[in-house]
């Protein structure tokens, strides 16, 4: 009997040690991600309030000029076009770093906005969000939004897709995110060689006890499914 008790006690102590280590790892990872988000916010505000305002002021001053020579008018138009592109890129960078729409209006609005921004003549992106009448926890909203960003960036950079879709379902016991494309696909067994770099996604999922399932094969597109157990978040 004492031997059985000793084995049970050892197992209990080992389980406690493992759980303690996992808790410490999560705390460290959470601190790293919090620091990253704070830095993104700082840079986003600097782009919007600093560089963005300078570019816009330059554009206004350029508009006050009234060149008479054709070459000068052509140069003014060219500079104005470049400033418009610079302002557009600055706003896009600011949005990607820290979208105010996520903070102010929530995950559904932010995902719909990113779908509008990504859709172009090269790729059509469809978006469906169901069951998000109420706001989610801020950490959870940020994690899901960043995961969407990362997966969409991978689709744009690597998949050669012409169509893609995001589906976010807020169900009773879980949250399900599906991101699919009709691109060139890949072998999931050779994922480390594709350059997709899913480590940041896995890190975020580790914090919110989520899972990632990948379905793909060469020439058949890809489907990424994220599942988050809401009961574990309580």
PDB file of C-alpha atoms in Angstrom, residues 35-161:
ATOM      1  CA  UNK A  35       5.046  44.217 -25.234  1.00  0.00           C
ATOM      2  CA  UNK A  36       4.740  43.654 -28.981  1.00  0.00           C
ATOM      3  CA  UNK A  37       1.187  45.041 -29.017  1.00  0.00           C
ATOM      4  CA  UNK A  38       2.253  48.099 -27.003  1.00  0.00           C
ATOM      5  CA  UNK A  39       5.118  48.760 -29.428  1.00  0.00           C
ATOM      6  CA  UNK A  40       2.808  48.328 -32.416  1.00  0.00           C
ATOM      7  CA  UNK A  41       0.416  50.836 -30.885  1.00  0.00           C
ATOM      8  CA  UNK A  42       3.240  53.331 -30.310  1.00  0.00           C
ATOM      9  CA  UNK A  43       4.514  53.044 -33.890  1.00  0.00           C
ATOM     10  CA  UNK A  44       0.969  53.189 -35.293  1.00  0.00           C
ATOM     11  CA  UNK A  45       0.243  56.416 -33.425  1.00  0.00           C
ATOM     12  CA  UNK A  46       3.594  57.867 -34.533  1.00  0.00           C
ATOM     13  CA  UNK A  47       2.778  57.081 -38.166  1.00  0.00           C
ATOM     14  CA  UNK A  48      -0.716  58.537 -37.919  1.00  0.00           C
ATOM     15  CA  UNK A  49      -0.008  61.605 -35.808  1.00  0.00           C
ATOM     16  CA  UNK A  50       3.538  62.302 -36.986  1.00  0.00           C
ATOM     17  CA  UNK A  51       4.436  61.173 -40.486  1.00  0.00           C
ATOM     18  CA  UNK A  52       0.834  61.126 -41.705  1.00  0.00           C
ATOM     19  CA  UNK A  53       0.217  64.718 -40.643  1.00  0.00           C
ATOM     20  CA  UNK A  54       3.507  65.897 -42.180  1.00  0.00           C
ATOM     21  CA  UNK A  55       2.650  64.291 -45.516  1.00  0.00           C
ATOM     22  CA  UNK A  56      -0.825  65.818 -45.498  1.00  0.00           C
ATOM     23  CA  UNK A  57       0.558  69.276 -44.634  1.00  0.00           C
ATOM     24  CA  UNK A  58       3.057  68.966 -47.495  1.00  0.00           C
ATOM     25  CA  UNK A  59       0.225  68.066 -49.864  1.00  0.00           C
ATOM     26  CA  UNK A  60      -1.750  71.156 -48.785  1.00  0.00           C
ATOM     27  CA  UNK A  61       1.243  73.443 -49.305  1.00  0.00           C
ATOM     28  CA  UNK A  62       1.881  71.910 -52.704  1.00  0.00           C
ATOM     29  CA  UNK A  63      -1.722  72.674 -53.641  1.00  0.00           C
ATOM     30  CA  UNK A  64      -1.158  76.355 -52.823  1.00  0.00           C
ATOM     31  CA  UNK A  65       1.520  76.578 -55.504  1.00  0.00           C
ATOM     32  CA  UNK A  66       0.448  77.792 -58.948  1.00  0.00           C
ATOM     33  CA  UNK A  67       3.153  76.935 -61.471  1.00  0.00           C
ATOM     34  CA  UNK A  68       2.841  78.483 -64.925  1.00  0.00           C
ATOM     35  CA  UNK A  69       5.247  76.421 -67.024  1.00  0.00           C
ATOM     36  CA  UNK A  70       3.951  73.059 -68.352  1.00  0.00           C
ATOM     37  CA  UNK A  71       6.941  71.172 -66.951  1.00  0.00           C
ATOM     38  CA  UNK A  72       6.391  72.701 -63.514  1.00  0.00           C
ATOM     39  CA  UNK A  73       2.691  71.767 -63.599  1.00  0.00           C
ATOM     40  CA  UNK A  74       3.612  68.225 -64.625  1.00  0.00           C
ATOM     41  CA  UNK A  75       6.131  68.031 -61.780  1.00  0.00           C
ATOM     42  CA  UNK A  76       3.537  69.315 -59.298  1.00  0.00           C
ATOM     43  CA  UNK A  77       1.063  66.644 -60.430  1.00  0.00           C
ATOM     44  CA  UNK A  78       3.716  63.944 -60.143  1.00  0.00           C
ATOM     45  CA  UNK A  79       4.678  65.039 -56.616  1.00  0.00           C
ATOM     46  CA  UNK A  80       1.006  65.219 -55.616  1.00  0.00           C
ATOM     47  CA  UNK A  81       0.456  61.640 -56.832  1.00  0.00           C
ATOM     48  CA  UNK A  82       3.486  60.434 -54.878  1.00  0.00           C
ATOM     49  CA  UNK A  83       2.212  62.166 -51.740  1.00  0.00           C
ATOM     50  CA  UNK A  84      -1.199  60.520 -52.178  1.00  0.00           C
ATOM     51  CA  UNK A  85       0.478  57.110 -52.386  1.00  0.00           C
ATOM     52  CA  UNK A  86       2.636  57.865 -49.340  1.00  0.00           C
ATOM     53  CA  UNK A  87      -0.417  58.953 -47.305  1.00  0.00           C
ATOM     54  CA  UNK A  88      -2.298  55.826 -48.393  1.00  0.00           C
ATOM     55  CA  UNK A  89       0.611  53.542 -47.441  1.00  0.00           C
ATOM     56  CA  UNK A  90       1.026  55.298 -44.084  1.00  0.00           C
ATOM     57  CA  UNK A  91      -2.651  54.771 -43.256  1.00  0.00           C
ATOM     58  CA  UNK A  92      -2.422  51.116 -44.296  1.00  0.00           C
ATOM     59  CA  UNK A  93       0.652  50.532 -42.125  1.00  0.00           C
ATOM     60  CA  UNK A  94      -1.022  52.266 -39.195  1.00  0.00           C
ATOM     61  CA  UNK A  95      -4.091  50.037 -39.613  1.00  0.00           C
ATOM     62  CA  UNK A  96      -2.042  46.839 -39.791  1.00  0.00           C
ATOM     63  CA  UNK A  97      -0.031  47.761 -36.713  1.00  0.00           C
ATOM     64  CA  UNK A  98      -2.967  48.747 -34.493  1.00  0.00           C
ATOM     65  CA  UNK A  99      -6.415  49.087 -36.086  1.00  0.00           C
ATOM     66  CA  UNK A 100      -8.502  51.575 -34.116  1.00  0.00           C
ATOM     67  CA  UNK A 101     -11.615  49.899 -35.508  1.00  0.00           C
ATOM     68  CA  UNK A 102     -10.789  46.764 -33.478  1.00  0.00           C
ATOM     69  CA  UNK A 103     -10.495  48.780 -30.282  1.00  0.00           C
ATOM     70  CA  UNK A 104     -13.559  50.948 -30.935  1.00  0.00           C
ATOM     71  CA  UNK A 105     -16.018  48.619 -32.684  1.00  0.00           C
ATOM     72  CA  UNK A 106     -14.828  45.074 -32.063  1.00  0.00           C
ATOM     73  CA  UNK A 107     -13.696  41.993 -33.927  1.00  0.00           C
ATOM     74  CA  UNK A 108     -16.540  41.707 -36.442  1.00  0.00           C
ATOM     75  CA  UNK A 109     -16.028  45.245 -37.756  1.00  0.00           C
ATOM     76  CA  UNK A 110     -12.234  44.781 -37.848  1.00  0.00           C
ATOM     77  CA  UNK A 111     -12.438  41.551 -39.857  1.00  0.00           C
ATOM     78  CA  UNK A 112     -14.915  43.095 -42.300  1.00  0.00           C
ATOM     79  CA  UNK A 113     -12.554  46.048 -42.721  1.00  0.00           C
ATOM     80  CA  UNK A 114      -9.518  43.869 -43.377  1.00  0.00           C
ATOM     81  CA  UNK A 115     -11.538  41.963 -45.999  1.00  0.00           C
ATOM     82  CA  UNK A 116     -12.305  45.239 -47.791  1.00  0.00           C
ATOM     83  CA  UNK A 117      -8.660  46.285 -47.695  1.00  0.00           C
ATOM     84  CA  UNK A 118      -7.263  42.965 -48.937  1.00  0.00           C
ATOM     85  CA  UNK A 119      -9.790  42.386 -51.745  1.00  0.00           C
ATOM     86  CA  UNK A 120      -8.451  43.566 -55.086  1.00  0.00           C
ATOM     87  CA  UNK A 121      -8.416  42.736 -58.782  1.00  0.00           C
ATOM     88  CA  UNK A 122      -5.895  39.969 -58.000  1.00  0.00           C
ATOM     89  CA  UNK A 123      -7.748  38.263 -55.144  1.00  0.00           C
ATOM     90  CA  UNK A 124     -11.384  38.272 -54.059  1.00  0.00           C
ATOM     91  CA  UNK A 125     -11.885  37.837 -50.326  1.00  0.00           C
ATOM     92  CA  UNK A 126     -15.218  36.844 -48.795  1.00  0.00           C
ATOM     93  CA  UNK A 127     -15.968  37.382 -45.128  1.00  0.00           C
ATOM     94  CA  UNK A 128     -18.598  35.817 -42.855  1.00  0.00           C
ATOM     95  CA  UNK A 129     -18.921  36.491 -39.122  1.00  0.00           C
ATOM     96  CA  UNK A 130     -21.710  34.797 -37.158  1.00  0.00           C
ATOM     97  CA  UNK A 131     -22.735  34.982 -33.497  1.00  0.00           C
ATOM     98  CA  UNK A 132     -20.709  38.028 -32.469  1.00  0.00           C
ATOM     99  CA  UNK A 133     -23.470  40.238 -31.096  1.00  0.00           C
ATOM    100  CA  UNK A 134     -21.424  40.999 -27.983  1.00  0.00           C
ATOM    101  CA  UNK A 135     -17.757  41.946 -27.659  1.00  0.00           C
ATOM    102  CA  UNK A 136     -15.241  39.261 -26.725  1.00  0.00           C
ATOM    103  CA  UNK A 137     -12.427  39.657 -24.221  1.00  0.00           C
ATOM    104  CA  UNK A 138      -9.834  42.152 -25.495  1.00  0.00           C
ATOM    105  CA  UNK A 139      -6.989  39.610 -25.419  1.00  0.00           C
ATOM    106  CA  UNK A 140      -9.099  37.109 -27.362  1.00  0.00           C
ATOM    107  CA  UNK A 141     -10.196  39.683 -29.952  1.00  0.00           C
ATOM    108  CA  UNK A 142      -6.598  40.779 -30.502  1.00  0.00           C
ATOM    109  CA  UNK A 143      -5.371  37.184 -30.816  1.00  0.00           C
ATOM    110  CA  UNK A 144      -8.031  36.237 -33.383  1.00  0.00           C
ATOM    111  CA  UNK A 145      -7.456  39.417 -35.398  1.00  0.00           C
ATOM    112  CA  UNK A 146      -3.669  38.885 -35.478  1.00  0.00           C
ATOM    113  CA  UNK A 147      -4.165  35.260 -36.543  1.00  0.00           C
ATOM    114  CA  UNK A 148      -6.425  36.426 -39.399  1.00  0.00           C
ATOM    115  CA  UNK A 149      -3.793  38.963 -40.418  1.00  0.00           C
ATOM    116  CA  UNK A 150      -1.014  36.378 -40.438  1.00  0.00           C
ATOM    117  CA  UNK A 151      -3.008  33.824 -42.437  1.00  0.00           C
ATOM    118  CA  UNK A 152      -4.105  36.431 -44.995  1.00  0.00           C
ATOM    119  CA  UNK A 153      -0.526  37.672 -45.367  1.00  0.00           C
ATOM    120  CA  UNK A 154       0.560  34.098 -46.059  1.00  0.00           C
ATOM    121  CA  UNK A 155      -2.179  33.690 -48.674  1.00  0.00           C
ATOM    122  CA  UNK A 156      -1.162  36.903 -50.448  1.00  0.00           C
ATOM    123  CA  UNK A 157       2.575  36.143 -50.343  1.00  0.00           C
ATOM    124  CA  UNK A 158       2.659  32.409 -51.030  1.00  0.00           C
ATOM    125  CA  UNK A 159      -0.598  30.886 -52.295  1.00  0.00           C
ATOM    126  CA  UNK A 160      -1.095  32.572 -55.708  1.00  0.00           C
ATOM    127  CA  UNK A 161      -4.808  32.365 -54.889  1.00  0.00           C
TER     128      UNK A 161
END
